[in-house]
XYZ file of C-alpha atoms in Angstrom:
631
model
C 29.986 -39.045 -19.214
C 27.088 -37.095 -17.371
C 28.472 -38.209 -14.001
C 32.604 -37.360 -14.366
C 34.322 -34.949 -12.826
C 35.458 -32.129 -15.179
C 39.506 -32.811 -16.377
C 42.119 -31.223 -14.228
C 44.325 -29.275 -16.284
C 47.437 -31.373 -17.934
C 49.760 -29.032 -17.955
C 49.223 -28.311 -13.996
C 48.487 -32.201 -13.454
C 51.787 -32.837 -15.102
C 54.124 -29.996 -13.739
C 52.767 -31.313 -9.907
C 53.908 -34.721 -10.403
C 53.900 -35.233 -6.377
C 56.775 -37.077 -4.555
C 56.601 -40.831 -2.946
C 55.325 -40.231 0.841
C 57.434 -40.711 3.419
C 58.485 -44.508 4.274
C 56.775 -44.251 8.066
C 53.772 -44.328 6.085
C 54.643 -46.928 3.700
C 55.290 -48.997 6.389
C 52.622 -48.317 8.919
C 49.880 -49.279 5.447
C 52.295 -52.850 4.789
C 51.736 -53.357 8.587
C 55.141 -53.436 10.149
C 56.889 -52.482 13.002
C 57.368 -48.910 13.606
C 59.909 -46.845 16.421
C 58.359 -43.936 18.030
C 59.492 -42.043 20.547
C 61.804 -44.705 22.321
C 57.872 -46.907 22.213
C 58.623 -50.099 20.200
C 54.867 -49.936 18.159
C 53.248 -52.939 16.789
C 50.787 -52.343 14.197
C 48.401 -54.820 12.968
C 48.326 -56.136 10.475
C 45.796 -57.968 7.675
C 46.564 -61.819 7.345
C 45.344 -61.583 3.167
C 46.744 -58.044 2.650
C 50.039 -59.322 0.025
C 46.844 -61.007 -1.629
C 45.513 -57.255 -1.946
C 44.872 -57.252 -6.100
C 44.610 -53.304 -8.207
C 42.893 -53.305 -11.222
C 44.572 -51.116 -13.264
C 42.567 -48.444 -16.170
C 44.472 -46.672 -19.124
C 43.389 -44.217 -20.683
C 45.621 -42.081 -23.172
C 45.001 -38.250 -24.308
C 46.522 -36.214 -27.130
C 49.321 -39.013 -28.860
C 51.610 -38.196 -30.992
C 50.961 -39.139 -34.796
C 53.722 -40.930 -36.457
C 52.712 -41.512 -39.501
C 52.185 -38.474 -41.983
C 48.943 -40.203 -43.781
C 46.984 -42.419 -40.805
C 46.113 -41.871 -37.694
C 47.790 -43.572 -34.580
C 46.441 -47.672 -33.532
C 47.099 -47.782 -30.185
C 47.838 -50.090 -27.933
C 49.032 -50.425 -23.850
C 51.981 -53.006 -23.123
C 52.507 -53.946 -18.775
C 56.397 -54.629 -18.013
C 57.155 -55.059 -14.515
C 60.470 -55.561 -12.763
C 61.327 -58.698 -11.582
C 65.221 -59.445 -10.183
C 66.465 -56.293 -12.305
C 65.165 -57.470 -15.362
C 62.063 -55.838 -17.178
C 59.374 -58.672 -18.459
C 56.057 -58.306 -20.162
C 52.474 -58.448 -18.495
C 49.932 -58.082 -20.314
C 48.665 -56.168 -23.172
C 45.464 -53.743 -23.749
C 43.270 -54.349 -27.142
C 44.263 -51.926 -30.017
C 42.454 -48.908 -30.879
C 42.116 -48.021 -34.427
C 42.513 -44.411 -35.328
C 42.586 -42.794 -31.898
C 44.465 -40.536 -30.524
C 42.676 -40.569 -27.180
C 41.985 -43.963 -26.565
C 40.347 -45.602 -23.590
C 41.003 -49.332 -23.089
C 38.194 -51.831 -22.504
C 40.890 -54.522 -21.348
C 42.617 -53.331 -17.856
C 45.508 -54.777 -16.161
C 44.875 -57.137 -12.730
C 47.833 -56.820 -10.469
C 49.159 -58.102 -6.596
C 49.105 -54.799 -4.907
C 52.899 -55.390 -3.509
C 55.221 -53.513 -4.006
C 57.939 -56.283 -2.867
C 56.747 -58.628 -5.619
C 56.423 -55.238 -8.057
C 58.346 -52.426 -7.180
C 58.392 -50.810 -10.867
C 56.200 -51.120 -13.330
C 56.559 -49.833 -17.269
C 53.709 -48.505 -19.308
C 54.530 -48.916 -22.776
C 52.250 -47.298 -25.813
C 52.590 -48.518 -29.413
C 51.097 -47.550 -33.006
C 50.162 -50.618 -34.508
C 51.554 -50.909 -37.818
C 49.245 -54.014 -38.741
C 46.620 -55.533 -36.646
C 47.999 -59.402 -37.226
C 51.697 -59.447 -35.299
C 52.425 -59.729 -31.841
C 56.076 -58.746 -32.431
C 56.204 -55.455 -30.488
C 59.387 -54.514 -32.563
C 57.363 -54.840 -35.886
C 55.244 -51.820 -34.596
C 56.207 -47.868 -33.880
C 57.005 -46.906 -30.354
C 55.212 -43.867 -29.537
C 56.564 -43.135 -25.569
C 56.899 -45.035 -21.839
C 56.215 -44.247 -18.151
C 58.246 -45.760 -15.413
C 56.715 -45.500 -12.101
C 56.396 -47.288 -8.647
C 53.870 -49.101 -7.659
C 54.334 -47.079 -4.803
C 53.178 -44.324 -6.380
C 50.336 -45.391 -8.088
C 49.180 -47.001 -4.295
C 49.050 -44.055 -2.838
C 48.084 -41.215 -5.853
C 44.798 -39.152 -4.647
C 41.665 -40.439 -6.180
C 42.710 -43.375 -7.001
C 44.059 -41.888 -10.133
C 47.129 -39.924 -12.043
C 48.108 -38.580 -14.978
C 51.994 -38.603 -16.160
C 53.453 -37.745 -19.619
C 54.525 -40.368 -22.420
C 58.450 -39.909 -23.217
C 60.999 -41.740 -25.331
C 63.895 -42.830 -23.167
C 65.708 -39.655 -22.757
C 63.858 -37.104 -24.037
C 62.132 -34.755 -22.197
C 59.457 -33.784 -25.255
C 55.929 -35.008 -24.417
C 54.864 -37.891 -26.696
C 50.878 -37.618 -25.501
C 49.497 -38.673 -22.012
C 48.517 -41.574 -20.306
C 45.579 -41.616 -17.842
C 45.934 -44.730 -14.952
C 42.964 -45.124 -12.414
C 43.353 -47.636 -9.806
C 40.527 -49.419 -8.304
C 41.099 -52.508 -5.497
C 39.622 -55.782 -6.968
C 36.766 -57.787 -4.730
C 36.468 -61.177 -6.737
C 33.601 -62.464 -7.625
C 32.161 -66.116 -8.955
C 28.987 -64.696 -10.805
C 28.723 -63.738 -14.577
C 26.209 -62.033 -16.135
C 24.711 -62.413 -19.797
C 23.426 -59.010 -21.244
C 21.580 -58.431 -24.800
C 20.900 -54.392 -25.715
C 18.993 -53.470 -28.815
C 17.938 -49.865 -28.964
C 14.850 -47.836 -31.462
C 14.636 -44.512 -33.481
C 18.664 -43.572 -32.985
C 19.370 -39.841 -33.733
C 20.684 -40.095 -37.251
C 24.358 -38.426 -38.050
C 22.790 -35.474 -40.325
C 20.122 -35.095 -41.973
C 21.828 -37.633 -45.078
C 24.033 -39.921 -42.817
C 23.323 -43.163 -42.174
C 22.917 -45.284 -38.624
C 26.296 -47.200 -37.813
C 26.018 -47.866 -34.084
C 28.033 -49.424 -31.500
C 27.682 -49.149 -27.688
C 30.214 -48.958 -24.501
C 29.169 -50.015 -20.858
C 31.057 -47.418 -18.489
C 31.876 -48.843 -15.014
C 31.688 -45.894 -12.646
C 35.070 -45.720 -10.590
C 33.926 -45.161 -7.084
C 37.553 -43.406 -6.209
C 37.326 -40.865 -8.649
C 33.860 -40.401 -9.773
C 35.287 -41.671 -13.242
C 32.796 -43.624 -15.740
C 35.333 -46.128 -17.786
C 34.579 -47.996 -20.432
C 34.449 -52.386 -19.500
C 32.609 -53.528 -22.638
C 32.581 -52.233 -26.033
C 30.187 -53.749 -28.829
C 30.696 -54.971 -32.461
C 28.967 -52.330 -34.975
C 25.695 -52.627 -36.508
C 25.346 -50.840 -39.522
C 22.493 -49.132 -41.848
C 19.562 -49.413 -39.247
C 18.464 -46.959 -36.382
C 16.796 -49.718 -34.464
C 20.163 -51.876 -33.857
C 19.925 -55.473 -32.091
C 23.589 -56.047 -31.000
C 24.972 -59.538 -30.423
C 24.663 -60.387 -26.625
C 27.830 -60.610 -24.537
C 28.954 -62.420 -20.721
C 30.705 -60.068 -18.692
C 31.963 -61.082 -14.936
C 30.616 -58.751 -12.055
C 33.858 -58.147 -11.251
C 34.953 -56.751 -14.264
C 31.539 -54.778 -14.801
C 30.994 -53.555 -11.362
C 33.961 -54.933 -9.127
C 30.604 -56.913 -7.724
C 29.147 -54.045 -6.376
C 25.260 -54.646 -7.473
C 24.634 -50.973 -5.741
C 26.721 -49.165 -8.335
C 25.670 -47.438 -11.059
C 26.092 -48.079 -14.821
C 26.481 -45.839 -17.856
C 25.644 -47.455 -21.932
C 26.984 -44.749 -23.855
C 25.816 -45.099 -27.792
C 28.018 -44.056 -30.314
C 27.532 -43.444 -34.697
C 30.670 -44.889 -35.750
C 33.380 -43.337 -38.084
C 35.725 -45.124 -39.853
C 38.098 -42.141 -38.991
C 37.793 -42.879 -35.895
C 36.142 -39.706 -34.918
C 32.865 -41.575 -33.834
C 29.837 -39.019 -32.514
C 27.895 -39.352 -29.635
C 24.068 -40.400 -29.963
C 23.178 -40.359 -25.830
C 23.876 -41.925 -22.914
C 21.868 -43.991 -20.318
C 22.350 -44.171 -16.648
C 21.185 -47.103 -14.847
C 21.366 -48.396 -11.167
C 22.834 -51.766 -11.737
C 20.581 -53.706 -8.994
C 17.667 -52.594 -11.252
C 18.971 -54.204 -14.328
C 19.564 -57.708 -12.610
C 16.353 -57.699 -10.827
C 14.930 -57.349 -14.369
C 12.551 -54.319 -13.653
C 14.227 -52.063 -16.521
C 12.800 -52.760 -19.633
C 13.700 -49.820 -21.587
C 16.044 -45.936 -20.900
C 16.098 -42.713 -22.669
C 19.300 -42.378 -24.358
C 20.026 -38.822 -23.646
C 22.377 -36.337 -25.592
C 23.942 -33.807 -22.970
C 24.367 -31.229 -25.161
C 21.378 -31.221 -26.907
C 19.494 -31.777 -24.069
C 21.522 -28.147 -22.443
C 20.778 -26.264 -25.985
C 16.926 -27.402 -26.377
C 14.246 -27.128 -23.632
C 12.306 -29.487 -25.780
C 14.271 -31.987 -26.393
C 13.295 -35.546 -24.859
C 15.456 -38.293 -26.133
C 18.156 -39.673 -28.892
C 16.523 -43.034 -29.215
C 15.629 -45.305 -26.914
C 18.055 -48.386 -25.134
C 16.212 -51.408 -24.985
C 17.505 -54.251 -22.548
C 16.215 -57.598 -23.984
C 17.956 -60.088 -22.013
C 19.740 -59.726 -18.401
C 20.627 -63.028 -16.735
C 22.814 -63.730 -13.620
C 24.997 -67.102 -13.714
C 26.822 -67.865 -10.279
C 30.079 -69.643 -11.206
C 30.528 -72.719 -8.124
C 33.273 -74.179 -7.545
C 34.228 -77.502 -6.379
C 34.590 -76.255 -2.662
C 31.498 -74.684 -2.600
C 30.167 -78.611 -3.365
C 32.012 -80.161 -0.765
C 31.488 -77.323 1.719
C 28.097 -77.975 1.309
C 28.646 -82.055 1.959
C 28.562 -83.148 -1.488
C 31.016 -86.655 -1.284
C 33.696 -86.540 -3.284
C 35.124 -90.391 -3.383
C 37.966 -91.899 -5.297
C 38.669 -95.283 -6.944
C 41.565 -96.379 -7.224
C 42.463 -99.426 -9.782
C 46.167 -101.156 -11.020
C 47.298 -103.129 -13.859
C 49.118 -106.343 -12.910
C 49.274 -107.968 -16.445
C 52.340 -109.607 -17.397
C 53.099 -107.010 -20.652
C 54.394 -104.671 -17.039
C 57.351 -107.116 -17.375
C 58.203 -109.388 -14.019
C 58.840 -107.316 -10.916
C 62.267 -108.569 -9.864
C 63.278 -107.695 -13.346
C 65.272 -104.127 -13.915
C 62.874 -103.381 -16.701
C 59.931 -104.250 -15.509
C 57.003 -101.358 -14.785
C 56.869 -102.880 -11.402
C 60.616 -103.031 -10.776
C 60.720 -103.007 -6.690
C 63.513 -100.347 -6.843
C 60.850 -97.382 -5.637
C 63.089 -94.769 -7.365
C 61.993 -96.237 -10.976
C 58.568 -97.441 -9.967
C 56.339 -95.358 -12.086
C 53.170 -97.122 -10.623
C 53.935 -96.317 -6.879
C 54.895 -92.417 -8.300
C 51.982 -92.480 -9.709
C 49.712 -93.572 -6.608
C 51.564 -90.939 -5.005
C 51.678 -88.328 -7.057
C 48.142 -88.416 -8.564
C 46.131 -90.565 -5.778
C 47.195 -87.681 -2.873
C 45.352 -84.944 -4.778
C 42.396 -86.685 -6.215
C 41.615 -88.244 -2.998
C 42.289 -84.810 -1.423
C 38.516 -84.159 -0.531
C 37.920 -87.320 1.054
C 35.831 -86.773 3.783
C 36.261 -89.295 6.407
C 35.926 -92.069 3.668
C 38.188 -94.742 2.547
C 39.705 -95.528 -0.873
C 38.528 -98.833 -2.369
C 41.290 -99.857 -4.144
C 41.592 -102.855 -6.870
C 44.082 -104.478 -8.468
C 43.137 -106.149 -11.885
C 44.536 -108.611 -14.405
C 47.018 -111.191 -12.169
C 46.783 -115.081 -11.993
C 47.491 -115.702 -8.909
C 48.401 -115.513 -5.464
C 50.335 -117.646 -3.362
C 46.714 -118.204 -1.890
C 45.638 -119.532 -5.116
C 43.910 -118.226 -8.243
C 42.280 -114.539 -8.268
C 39.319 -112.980 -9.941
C 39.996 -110.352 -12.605
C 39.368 -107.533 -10.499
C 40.869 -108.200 -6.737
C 41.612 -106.181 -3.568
C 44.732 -104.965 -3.458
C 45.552 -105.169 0.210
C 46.297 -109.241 0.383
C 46.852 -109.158 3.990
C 43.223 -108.315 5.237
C 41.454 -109.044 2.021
C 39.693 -105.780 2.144
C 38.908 -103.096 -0.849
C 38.468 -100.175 1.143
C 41.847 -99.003 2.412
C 42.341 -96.130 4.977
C 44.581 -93.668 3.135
C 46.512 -93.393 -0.114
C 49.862 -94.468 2.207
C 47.766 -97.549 2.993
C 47.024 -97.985 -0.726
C 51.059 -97.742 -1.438
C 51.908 -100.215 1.066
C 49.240 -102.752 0.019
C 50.467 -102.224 -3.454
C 53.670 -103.140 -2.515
C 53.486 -106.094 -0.138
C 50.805 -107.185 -2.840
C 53.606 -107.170 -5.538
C 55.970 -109.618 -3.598
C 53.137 -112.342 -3.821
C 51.506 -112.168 -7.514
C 51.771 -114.028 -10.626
C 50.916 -111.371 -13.034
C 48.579 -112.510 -16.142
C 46.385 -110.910 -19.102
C 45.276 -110.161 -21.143
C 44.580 -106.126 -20.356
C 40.825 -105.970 -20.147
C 39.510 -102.151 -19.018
C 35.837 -102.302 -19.341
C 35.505 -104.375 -16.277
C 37.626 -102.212 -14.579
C 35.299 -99.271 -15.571
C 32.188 -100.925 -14.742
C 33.210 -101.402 -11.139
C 34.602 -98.414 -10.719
C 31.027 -97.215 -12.061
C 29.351 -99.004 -9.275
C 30.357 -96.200 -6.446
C 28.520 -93.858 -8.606
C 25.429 -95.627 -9.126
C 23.365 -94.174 -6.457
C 20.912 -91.514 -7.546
C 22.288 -87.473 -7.212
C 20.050 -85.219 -5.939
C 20.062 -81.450 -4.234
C 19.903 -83.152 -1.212
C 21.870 -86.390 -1.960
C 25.250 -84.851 -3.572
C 28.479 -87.188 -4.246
C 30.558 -87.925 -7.085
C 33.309 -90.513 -7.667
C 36.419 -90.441 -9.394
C 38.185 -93.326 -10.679
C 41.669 -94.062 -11.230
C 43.347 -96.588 -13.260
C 46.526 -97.278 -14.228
C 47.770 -98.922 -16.765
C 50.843 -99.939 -18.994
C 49.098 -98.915 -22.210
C 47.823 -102.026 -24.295
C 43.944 -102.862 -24.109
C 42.474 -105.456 -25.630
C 38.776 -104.657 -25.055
C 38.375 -101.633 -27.597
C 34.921 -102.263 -28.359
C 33.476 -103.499 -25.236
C 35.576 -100.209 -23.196
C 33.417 -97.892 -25.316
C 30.229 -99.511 -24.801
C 31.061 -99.121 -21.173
C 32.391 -95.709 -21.161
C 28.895 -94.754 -23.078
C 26.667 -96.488 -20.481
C 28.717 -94.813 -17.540
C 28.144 -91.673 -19.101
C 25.750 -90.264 -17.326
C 26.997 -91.185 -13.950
C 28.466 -88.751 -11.198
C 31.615 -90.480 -12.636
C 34.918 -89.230 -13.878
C 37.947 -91.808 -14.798
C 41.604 -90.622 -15.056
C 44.098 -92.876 -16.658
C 47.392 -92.985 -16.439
C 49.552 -94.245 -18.692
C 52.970 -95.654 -17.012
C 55.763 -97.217 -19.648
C 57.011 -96.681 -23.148
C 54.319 -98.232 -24.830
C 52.228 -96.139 -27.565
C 49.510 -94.444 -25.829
C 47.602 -92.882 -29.416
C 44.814 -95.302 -28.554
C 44.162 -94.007 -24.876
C 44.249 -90.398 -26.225
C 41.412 -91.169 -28.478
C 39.634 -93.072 -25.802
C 40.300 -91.063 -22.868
C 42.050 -87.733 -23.479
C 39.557 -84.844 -22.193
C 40.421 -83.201 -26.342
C 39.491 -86.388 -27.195
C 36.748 -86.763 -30.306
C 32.648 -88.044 -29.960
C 32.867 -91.593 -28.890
C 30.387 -93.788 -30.923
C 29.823 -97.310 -29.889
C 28.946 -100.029 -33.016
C 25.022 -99.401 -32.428
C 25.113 -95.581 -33.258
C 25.649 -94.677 -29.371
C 27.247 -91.980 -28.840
C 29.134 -90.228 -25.319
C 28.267 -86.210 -25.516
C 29.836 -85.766 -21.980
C 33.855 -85.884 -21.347
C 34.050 -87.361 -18.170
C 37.451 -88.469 -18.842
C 41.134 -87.512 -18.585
C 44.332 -89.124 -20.206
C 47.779 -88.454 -19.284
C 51.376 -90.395 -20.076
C 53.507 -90.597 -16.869
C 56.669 -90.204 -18.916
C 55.368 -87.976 -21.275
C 55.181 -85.170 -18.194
C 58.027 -86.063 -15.943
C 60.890 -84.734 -17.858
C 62.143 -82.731 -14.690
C 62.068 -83.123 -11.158
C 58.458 -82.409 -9.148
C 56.586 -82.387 -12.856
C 54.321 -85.135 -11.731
C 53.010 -82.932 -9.005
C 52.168 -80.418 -11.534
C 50.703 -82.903 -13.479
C 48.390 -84.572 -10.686
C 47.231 -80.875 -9.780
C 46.345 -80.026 -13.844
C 44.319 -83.500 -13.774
C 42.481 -82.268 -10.404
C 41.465 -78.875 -12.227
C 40.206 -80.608 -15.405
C 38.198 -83.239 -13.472
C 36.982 -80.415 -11.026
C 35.482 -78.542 -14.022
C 34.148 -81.813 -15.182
C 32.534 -82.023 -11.256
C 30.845 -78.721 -11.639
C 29.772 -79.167 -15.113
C 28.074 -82.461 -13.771
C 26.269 -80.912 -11.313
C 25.516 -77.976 -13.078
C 23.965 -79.457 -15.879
C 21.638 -81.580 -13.275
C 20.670 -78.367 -11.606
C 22.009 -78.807 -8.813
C 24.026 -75.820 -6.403
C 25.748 -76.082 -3.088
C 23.903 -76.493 -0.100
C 24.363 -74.433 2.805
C 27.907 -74.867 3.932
C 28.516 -77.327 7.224
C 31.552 -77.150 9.401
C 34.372 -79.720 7.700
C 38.307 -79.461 7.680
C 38.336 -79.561 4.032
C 42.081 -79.139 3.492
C 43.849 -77.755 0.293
C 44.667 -80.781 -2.171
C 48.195 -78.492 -1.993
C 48.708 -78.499 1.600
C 50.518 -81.789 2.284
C 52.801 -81.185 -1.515
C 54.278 -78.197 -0.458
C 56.984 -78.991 1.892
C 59.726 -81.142 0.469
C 60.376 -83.218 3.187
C 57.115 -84.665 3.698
C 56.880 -86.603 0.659
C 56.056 -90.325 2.303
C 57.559 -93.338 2.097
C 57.023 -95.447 -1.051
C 57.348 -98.868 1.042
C 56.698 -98.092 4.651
C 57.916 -101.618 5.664
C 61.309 -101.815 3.637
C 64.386 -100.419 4.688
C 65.856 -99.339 1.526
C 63.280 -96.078 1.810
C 63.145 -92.838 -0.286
C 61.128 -90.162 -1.031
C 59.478 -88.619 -4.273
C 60.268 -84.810 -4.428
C 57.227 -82.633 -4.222
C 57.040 -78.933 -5.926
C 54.131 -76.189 -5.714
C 51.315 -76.827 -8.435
C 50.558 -75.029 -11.384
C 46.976 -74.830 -11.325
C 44.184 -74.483 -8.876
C 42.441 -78.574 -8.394
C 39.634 -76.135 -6.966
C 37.887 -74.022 -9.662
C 40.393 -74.912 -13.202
C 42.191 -71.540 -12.565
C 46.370 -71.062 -13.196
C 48.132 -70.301 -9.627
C 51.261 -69.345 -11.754
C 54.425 -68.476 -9.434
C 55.315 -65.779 -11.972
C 52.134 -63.646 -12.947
C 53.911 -62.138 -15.764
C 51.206 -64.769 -18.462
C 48.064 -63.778 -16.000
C 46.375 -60.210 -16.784
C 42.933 -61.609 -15.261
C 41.411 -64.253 -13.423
C-alpha cells in the first residue's frame, strides 16, 4: 500500500524474537500494587480495563506448499488456553491459492492475560472448501505465544515463524498486528463501481475485485477489512454493495484514512494490481467524494505521464446508527409490562399434586414463571406499576368474576407495585378461586393491547409488553388471529409461556418469533413478529435454565422494541438522568432469589444463574468466549 512502512527483514525480525518484560511492568500496566524502596505504592487503576478488547490481524508470508500440483488454501485457526486445556476460537476465511495470505476476518479478544494467558495460532491447507473437520485438512505449522507478548510487542505488531511441534524448520511466517477495539453502534452501507480499468495486457481481459485496507494507526500498516466478489469481462465493474460496522472498518475513527486497492484477478491466485485509492474516511460519509483516481505506484514512478488506472466511483455511502433498547429508555421512552394468568380448570385443581397450580411453590411452574420471566421483562419499569390480570375462573368466594379479573383480590386493584406484589396476589388469589373455561386468549390480547393504544411519537415514546401464561389449550383459534392482526401495529409485544405437558405445536405456529405469515379468514395478514413463544418445561431441564430463558426472551423482544421504533422513525431522545438498572442485576446473586409466597411459612427460593444473552441490544454475553470471534 502507498502508505506502509517498508518490511523489516524476516530473517533479523525472526532471529530478535525479544523476551517478555519484566513483571514490575506487567504489573504496574494491570494496575496493582507495587513495593519500592520499603514505599508500599498504590497505582491506579482503570475500573473497565479487564473489559480492555485486541483485535487481532493475520497475515502470513512465504508458506510452505504441500501439495506437489496446487498451491496452498489457507486458513488461520484461534486456540486459547483455558484450565490447561487448549480449545478453539475462532477461525479466519480461507484463501485460495496463496501463499501470502492476508485475512479479511480478524480475531476479537479480552485483552487479559488471566482469562488468556496462551494463545495458539494454527495455519491449515484446505484440502476442500466444504468441511469444518480440521483433521480432514493438511497442517502446515503453529505459534504458541503469550498474550503477554503480543500486549506489549513494539508497534503494535510481530512477526514469529510457523513450526510443526518439534521441529525447528520454518514452515512460512505469520504476521499478527494488534489494534485495541473502541465499539461502536453505527454501520455503514457502501456501493463502489469503478470506469476504464487498466486492462491485464494488451489481450487480457477485465476480472476485477476490490479490498478496503483499514490503516493500523500503531504501525502505519494498511490491512485488508473487506474484500469483494469478482466481476468479470467488463472494465467498468459495478460490484454488489456491502454493510460493514465502523468498528471493523475504522475501529470508529471517522478521522482515519482509507485505502480501496483494485485488483485483475487470477485464478492462480497470483492476482495483479490495477491502482489504489486513498481516501479520508470523514469525506466519504459526508458524501462529498464522488469519484478517485485509482493510481498504480509503479507506473506512476516509471512514467512522468501517467495519470490514472481507471477511475473508483463511490455510488452509494450511507451511515445507519444501530440503538439499542437503553438508548430508548435513557431517553424516557416507557417501557411497561402486562402481566396476564390462566385460571381455567384444564390447570387441574390447586390442592391437587398434579395440578399446574399445585400450592407446593417448588413445582409451581406459574409462580417460576412470574419470577423468572416477569423480573426481567419488567426490568425497565420506570416508576410504573404492573397491571396484572388473571383470566378464565368462575368465581370467587365474593361471587362470580368477569373473564378477565384483577389478580390482587384483597384490594381489587390491576395495577400492582412490583413483580413480588404480583407473586403474592397470585397466590393469596389461588386459595379463593373456582377455576372455569373454557381458555379464551383473544380477550386476553385485546386488553393487554389497550396499554399500547396511545399514539407513539419522537416526543411521546413507550411500548408495552404483555405476558400471558397459559397451560397450552385455546379455544379461540380464529378470533386470536384476528386479534393478533389488528394489534399488529401497536407498540405491543406478547410473550407466552407455555407451563404443563400439554402439546404446545399450536402456540409455536401462533406465537413463536420463527413462526410463519399469519393470515386471518378475510385475506389479513400480520407482516410484523411482535411475538415470542416459549415451553416452560421444554427449557428447564437443569437448574437456573429459566433465567437463561427469561433473559433470551428479553433480547428477542428488545430487537422487536428497536425494530418498532425504527421502522416508525423514531431515535432516542437526549438522555435524562434515571437509575435504569441492568435486567441482570438483581439475578446474579443466589441468595436473593425472593420468596414465592411472602405470607406462608413453608418458604423457598428459585435458584438464579448469570444469563446468556444481553436483554439490552440481542447480543450473546457467553461466560466462555471460545463461540464469540466478534460482536
Amino acid at each position: 500500500m502507498a502508505k506502509s512502512k517498508s518490511m523489516p527483514s524476516l530473517k533479523n525480525k525472526v532471529s530478535s524474537e525479544e523476551n517478555v518484560r519484566s513483571s514490575v511492568r506487567s504489573k504496574m500496566s494491570d494496575g496493582l500494587q507495587v513495593q519500592t524502596a520499603g514505599q508500599h505504592v498504590t497505582l491506579k487503576t482503570n475500573a473497565f480495563q479487564n473489559k480492555r478488547k485486541l483485535e487481532l490481524f493475520i497475515e502470513c508470508t512465504d508458506l510452505v506448499q504441500l501439495d506437489t500440483f496446487s498451491r496452498t488454501d489457507p486458513m488461520c485457526v484461534l486456540y486459547v488456553k483455558r484450565l490447561g486445556q487448549w480449545m478453539e476460537y475462532g477461525r479466519t476465511e480461507s484463501i485460495p491459492n496463496n501463499f501470502h495470505p492476508k485475512f479479511v476476518e480478524t480475531f476479537i479478544i479480552e485483552a487479559n492475560t488471566t482469562v488468556y494467558p496462551r494463545l495458539r495460532f494454527s495455519v491449515f491447507d484446505l484440502a476442500n472448501f466444504t468441511s469444518k473437520d480440521l483433521r480432514k485438512h493438511d497442517f502446515i505449522g503453529s505459534l504458541e505465544i503469550e498474550l503477554e507478548t503480543l500486549l506489549e510487542s513494539d508497534g503494535g505488531s510481530l512477526i514469529r515463524t510457523l513450526r510443526l511441534p518439534g521441529d525447528v524448520k520454518s514452515r512460512g511466517y505469520i504476521h499478527i498486528y494488534t489494534d485495541d477495539v473502541r465499539e461502536s453502534k453505527t454501520n455503514v452501507r457502501l456501493h463502489f463501481g469503478a470506469t476504464n480499468l487498466d486492462k491485464k495486457g494488451l489481450l487480457g481481459k477485465c476480472d476485477a475485485f476490490f479490498e478496503v485496507n483499514r490503516l493500523l494507526t500503531k504501525n502505519d500498516h494498511f490491512h485488508p477489512v473487506y474484500r469483494s466478489e469478482v466481476v468479470t469481462r467488463t472494465a467498468s465493474p459495478k460490484w454488489a454493495p456491502f454493510d460493514i460496522n465502523l468498528q471493523k472498518l475504522c475501529n470508529d475513527n471517522v478521522d482515519g484514512q482509507l485505502s480501496v486497492s483494485c485488483w485483475h484477478f487470477s485464478n492462480s491466485g497470483n492476482h495483479t494490481m490495477v491502482g489504489e485509492a486513498s481516501l479520508p474516511l470523514n469525506l466519504l460519509i459526508k458524501r462529498t467524494v464522488r469519484q478517485l483516481d485509482i493510481v498504480n505506484p509503479k507506473k506512476q514512478t516509471k512514467n512522468k505521464r501517467y495519470s490514472n488506472s481507471g477511475t473508483l466511483r463511490i455510488l452509494h455511502c450511507h451511515v445507519d446508527r444501530q440503538f439499542s433498547l437503553v438508548d430508548y429508555v435513557r431517553g424516557n421512552c416507557v417501557i411497561r409490562m402486562v402481566c396476564a394468568v390462566d385460571f381455567t380448570i384444564s390447570n387441574g385443581q390447586p390442592l391437587t399434586q398434579d395440578s399446574l397450580h399445585t400450592m407446593d411453590e417448588e413445582k409451581n411452574e406459574y409462580s417460576q414463571t412470574l419470577w423468572t420471566v416477569g423480573k426481567v421483562l419488567s426490568s425497565f419499569e420506570q416508576d410504573k406499576k404492573i397491571p396484572a390480570y388473571g383470566f378464565g375462573a368462575q368465581a370467587s368466594s365474593n361471587g362470580p368474576l368477569p373473564y378477565m379479573f384483577a389478580l390482587d383480590r384483597e384490594s381489587g386493584h390491576v395495577e400492582l407495585e412490583n413483580i413480588d406484589t404480583v407473586i403474592d396476589a397470585y397466590w393469596k388469589r389461588l386459595e379463593d378461586v373456582k377455576l372455569g373455561g373454557p381458555t379464551y386468549l383473544a380477550p386476553v390480547i385485546q386488553q393487554i393491547a389497550a396499554y399500547a393504544e396511545k399514539e407513539v411519537s419522537q416526543s411521546s415514546q413507550h411500548y408495552t409488553i404483555g405476558l400471558v401464561i397459559v397451560d397450552g389449550i385455546v379455544n379461540d383459534v380464529d378470533s386470536l388471529i384476528d386479534t393478533l392482526i389488528d394489534v399488529g401495529n401497536l407498540p405491543l409485544s406478547i410473550v407466552v409461556v407455555g407451563v404443563g405437558p400439554a402439546d404446545f405445536r399450536l402456540m409455536d405456529e401462533l406465537f413463536s418469533r420463527n413462526r410463519r405469515q399469519l393470515r386471518s379468514k378475510e385475506g389479513k395478514t400480520l407482516e410484523r413478529i411482535n411475538t415470542d413463544f416459549l415451553s416452560l418445561r421444554r427449557h428447564a431441564t437443569n437448574p437456573g435454565v429459566n433465567d437463561s430463558m427469561a433473559r433470551e426472551v428479553f433480547a428477542n423482544i428488545s430487537q422487536q422494541i428497536v425494530t418498532f421504533f425504527k421502522s416508525k422513525g423514531i431515535v432516542p431522545n437526549l438522555p435524562t438522568k434515571m437509575n435504569v438498572k441492568q435486567p441482570w442485576d438483581e439475578c446474579n446473586n443466589v441468595s436473593d432469589a425472593p420468596p414465592t409466597r411472602p405470607s406462608s411459612p413453608r418458604m423457598h427460593k428459585i435458584s438464579q444463574q448469570v444469563a446468556a444473552r444481553c436483554p439490552t441490544c440481542g447480543h450473546v454475553m457467553e461466560s466462555d468466549a471460545f463461540n464469540t470471534c466478534s460482536l
